[in-house]
PDB file of C-alpha atoms in Angstrom:
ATOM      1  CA  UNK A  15     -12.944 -31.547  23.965  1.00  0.00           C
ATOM      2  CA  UNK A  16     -12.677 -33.569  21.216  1.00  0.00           C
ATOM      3  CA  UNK A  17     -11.960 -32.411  17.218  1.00  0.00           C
ATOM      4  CA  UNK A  18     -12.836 -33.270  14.411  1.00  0.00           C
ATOM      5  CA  UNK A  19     -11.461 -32.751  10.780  1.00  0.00           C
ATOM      6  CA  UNK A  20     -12.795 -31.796   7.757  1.00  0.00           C
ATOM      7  CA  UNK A  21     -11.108 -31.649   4.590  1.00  0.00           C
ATOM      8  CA  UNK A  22     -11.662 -29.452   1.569  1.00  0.00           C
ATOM      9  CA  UNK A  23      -9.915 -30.064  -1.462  1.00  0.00           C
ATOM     10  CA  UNK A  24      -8.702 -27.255  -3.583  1.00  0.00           C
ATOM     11  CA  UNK A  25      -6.790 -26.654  -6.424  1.00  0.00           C
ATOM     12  CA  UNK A  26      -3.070 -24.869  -5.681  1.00  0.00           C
ATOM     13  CA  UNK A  27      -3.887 -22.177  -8.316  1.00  0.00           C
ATOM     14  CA  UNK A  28      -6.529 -20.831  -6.043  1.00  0.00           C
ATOM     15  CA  UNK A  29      -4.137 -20.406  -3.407  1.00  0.00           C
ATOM     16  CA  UNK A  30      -1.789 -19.036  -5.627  1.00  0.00           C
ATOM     17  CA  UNK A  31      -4.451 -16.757  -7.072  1.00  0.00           C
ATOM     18  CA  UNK A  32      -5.505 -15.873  -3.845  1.00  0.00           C
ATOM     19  CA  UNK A  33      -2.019 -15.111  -2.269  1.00  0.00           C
ATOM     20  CA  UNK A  34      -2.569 -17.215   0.777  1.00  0.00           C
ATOM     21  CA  UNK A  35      -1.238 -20.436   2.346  1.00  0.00           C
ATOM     22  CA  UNK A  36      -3.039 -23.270   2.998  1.00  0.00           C
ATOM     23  CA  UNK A  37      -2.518 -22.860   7.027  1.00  0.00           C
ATOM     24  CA  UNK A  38      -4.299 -19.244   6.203  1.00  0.00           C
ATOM     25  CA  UNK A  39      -7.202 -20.575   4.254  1.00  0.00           C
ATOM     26  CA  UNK A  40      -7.959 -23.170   6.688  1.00  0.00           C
ATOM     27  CA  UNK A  41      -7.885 -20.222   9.194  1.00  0.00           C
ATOM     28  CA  UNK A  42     -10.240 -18.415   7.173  1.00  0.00           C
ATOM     29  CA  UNK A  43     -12.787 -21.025   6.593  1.00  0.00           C
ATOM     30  CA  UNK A  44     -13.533 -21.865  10.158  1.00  0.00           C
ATOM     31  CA  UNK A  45     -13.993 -18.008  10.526  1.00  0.00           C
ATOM     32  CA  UNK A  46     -16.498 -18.056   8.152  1.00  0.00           C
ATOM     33  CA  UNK A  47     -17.851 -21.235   9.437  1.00  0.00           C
ATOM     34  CA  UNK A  48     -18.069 -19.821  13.090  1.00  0.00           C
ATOM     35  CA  UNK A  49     -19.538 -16.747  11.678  1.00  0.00           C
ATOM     36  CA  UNK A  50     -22.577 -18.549   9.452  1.00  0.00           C
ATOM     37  CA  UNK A  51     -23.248 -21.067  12.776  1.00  0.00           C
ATOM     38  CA  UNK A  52     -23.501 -18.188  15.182  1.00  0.00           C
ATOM     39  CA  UNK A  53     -25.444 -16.324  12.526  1.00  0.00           C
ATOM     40  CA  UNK A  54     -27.412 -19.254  12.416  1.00  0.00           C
ATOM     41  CA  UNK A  55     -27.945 -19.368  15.946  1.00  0.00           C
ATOM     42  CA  UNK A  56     -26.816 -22.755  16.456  1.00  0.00           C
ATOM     43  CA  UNK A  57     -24.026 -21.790  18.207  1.00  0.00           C
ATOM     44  CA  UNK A  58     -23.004 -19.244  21.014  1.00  0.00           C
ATOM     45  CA  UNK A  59     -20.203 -16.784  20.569  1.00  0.00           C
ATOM     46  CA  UNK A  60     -18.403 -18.371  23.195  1.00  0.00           C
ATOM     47  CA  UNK A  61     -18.324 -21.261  21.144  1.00  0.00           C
ATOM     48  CA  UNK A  62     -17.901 -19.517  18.328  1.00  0.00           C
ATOM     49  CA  UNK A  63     -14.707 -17.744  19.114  1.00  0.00           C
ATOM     50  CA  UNK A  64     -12.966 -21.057  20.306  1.00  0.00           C
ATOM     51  CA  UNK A  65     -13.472 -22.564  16.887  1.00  0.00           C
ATOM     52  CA  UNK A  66     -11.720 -20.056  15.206  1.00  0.00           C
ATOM     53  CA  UNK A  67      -9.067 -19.756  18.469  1.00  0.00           C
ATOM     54  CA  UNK A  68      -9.646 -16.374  19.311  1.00  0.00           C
ATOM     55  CA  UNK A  69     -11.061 -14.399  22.593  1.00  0.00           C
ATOM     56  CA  UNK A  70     -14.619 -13.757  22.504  1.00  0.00           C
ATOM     57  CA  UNK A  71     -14.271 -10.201  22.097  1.00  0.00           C
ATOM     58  CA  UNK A  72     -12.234 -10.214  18.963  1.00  0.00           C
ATOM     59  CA  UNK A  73     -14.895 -12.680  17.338  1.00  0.00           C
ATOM     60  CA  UNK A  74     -17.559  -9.572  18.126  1.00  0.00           C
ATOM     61  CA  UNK A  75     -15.241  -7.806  16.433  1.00  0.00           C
ATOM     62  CA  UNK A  76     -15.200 -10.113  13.799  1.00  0.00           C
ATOM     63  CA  UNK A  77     -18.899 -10.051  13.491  1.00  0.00           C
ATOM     64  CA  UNK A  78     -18.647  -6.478  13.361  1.00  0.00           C
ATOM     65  CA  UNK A  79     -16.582  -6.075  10.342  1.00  0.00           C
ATOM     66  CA  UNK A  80     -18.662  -8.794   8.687  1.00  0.00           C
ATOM     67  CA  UNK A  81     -21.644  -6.790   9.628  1.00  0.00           C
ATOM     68  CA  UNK A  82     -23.428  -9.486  11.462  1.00  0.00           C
ATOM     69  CA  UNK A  83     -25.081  -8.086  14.542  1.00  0.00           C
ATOM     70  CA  UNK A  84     -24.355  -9.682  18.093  1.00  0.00           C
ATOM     71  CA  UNK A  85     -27.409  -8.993  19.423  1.00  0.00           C
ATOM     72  CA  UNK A  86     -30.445 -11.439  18.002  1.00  0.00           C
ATOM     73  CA  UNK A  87     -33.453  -9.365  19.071  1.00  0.00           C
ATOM     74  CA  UNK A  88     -36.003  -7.513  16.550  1.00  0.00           C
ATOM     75  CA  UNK A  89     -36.665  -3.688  16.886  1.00  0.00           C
ATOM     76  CA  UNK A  90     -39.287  -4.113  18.484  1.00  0.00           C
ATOM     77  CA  UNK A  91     -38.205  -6.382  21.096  1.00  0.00           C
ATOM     78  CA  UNK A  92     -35.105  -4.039  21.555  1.00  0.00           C
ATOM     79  CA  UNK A  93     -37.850  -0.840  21.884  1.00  0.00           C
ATOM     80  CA  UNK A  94     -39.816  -2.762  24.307  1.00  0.00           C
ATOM     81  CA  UNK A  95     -36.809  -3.919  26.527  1.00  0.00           C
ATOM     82  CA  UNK A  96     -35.411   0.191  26.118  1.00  0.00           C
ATOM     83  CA  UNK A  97     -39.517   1.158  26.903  1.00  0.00           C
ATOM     84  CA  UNK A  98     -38.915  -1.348  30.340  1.00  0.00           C
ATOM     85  CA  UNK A  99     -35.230   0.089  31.795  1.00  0.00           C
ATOM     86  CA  UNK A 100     -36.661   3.459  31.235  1.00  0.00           C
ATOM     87  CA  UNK A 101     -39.942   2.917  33.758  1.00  0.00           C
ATOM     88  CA  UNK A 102     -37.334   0.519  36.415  1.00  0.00           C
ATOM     89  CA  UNK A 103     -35.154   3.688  36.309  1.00  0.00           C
ATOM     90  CA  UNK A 104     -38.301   5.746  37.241  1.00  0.00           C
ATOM     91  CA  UNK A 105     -38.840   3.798  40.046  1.00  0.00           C
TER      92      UNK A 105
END
C-alpha cells in the first residue's frame, strides 16, 4: 500500500510545553486522525487501526477511552435488532 505524508509545522515550545517528542506527537495525531475518520464513518476500524499501527482490538480500545462508540446503530435500531434475536431464539 502506498503512503503518503503530511506535514504539520509546529513550534518546539509546544513540544517542550507538552513534554513529548516529535516521533510521539506524530503518533498522536494519526490517532486522533484515525479516530475522527472512523467517527466519521469514512473509514473502517480495520483501516483505522493500521493507520495508527496497532491491532484492531486495541484501536476499540482506543475508541473506548475516547468514548466513541464502535457500534454505529441508533437505539432504536439496536432495540429492534435485540426485539428480532429474542423471537429467532423462540423459534
Amino acid at each position: 500500500m502506498g503512503m503518503s505524508v503530511a506535514q504539520v509545522e509546529m513550534p518546539d515550545e509546544v513540544l517542550a510545553v507538552l513534554g513529548t517528542t516529535k516521533q510521539q506527537l506524530s503518533q498522536k495525531l494519526k490517532e486522533l486522525a484515525a479516530l475522527k475518520l472512523f467517527q466519521e464513518g469514512k473509514i473502517s476500524s480495520g483501516k483505522a487501526s493500521e493507520l495508527v499501527g496497532i491491532s484492531r482490538m486495541e484501536f476499540i480500545e482506543v475508541l473506548a477511552k475516547n468514548n466513541i462508540p464502535f457500534f454505529r446503530q441508533t437505539p432504536d435500531e439496536l432495540a429492534e435488532d435485540i426485539a428480532v434475536a429474542k423471537e429467532m431464539m423462540q423459534k
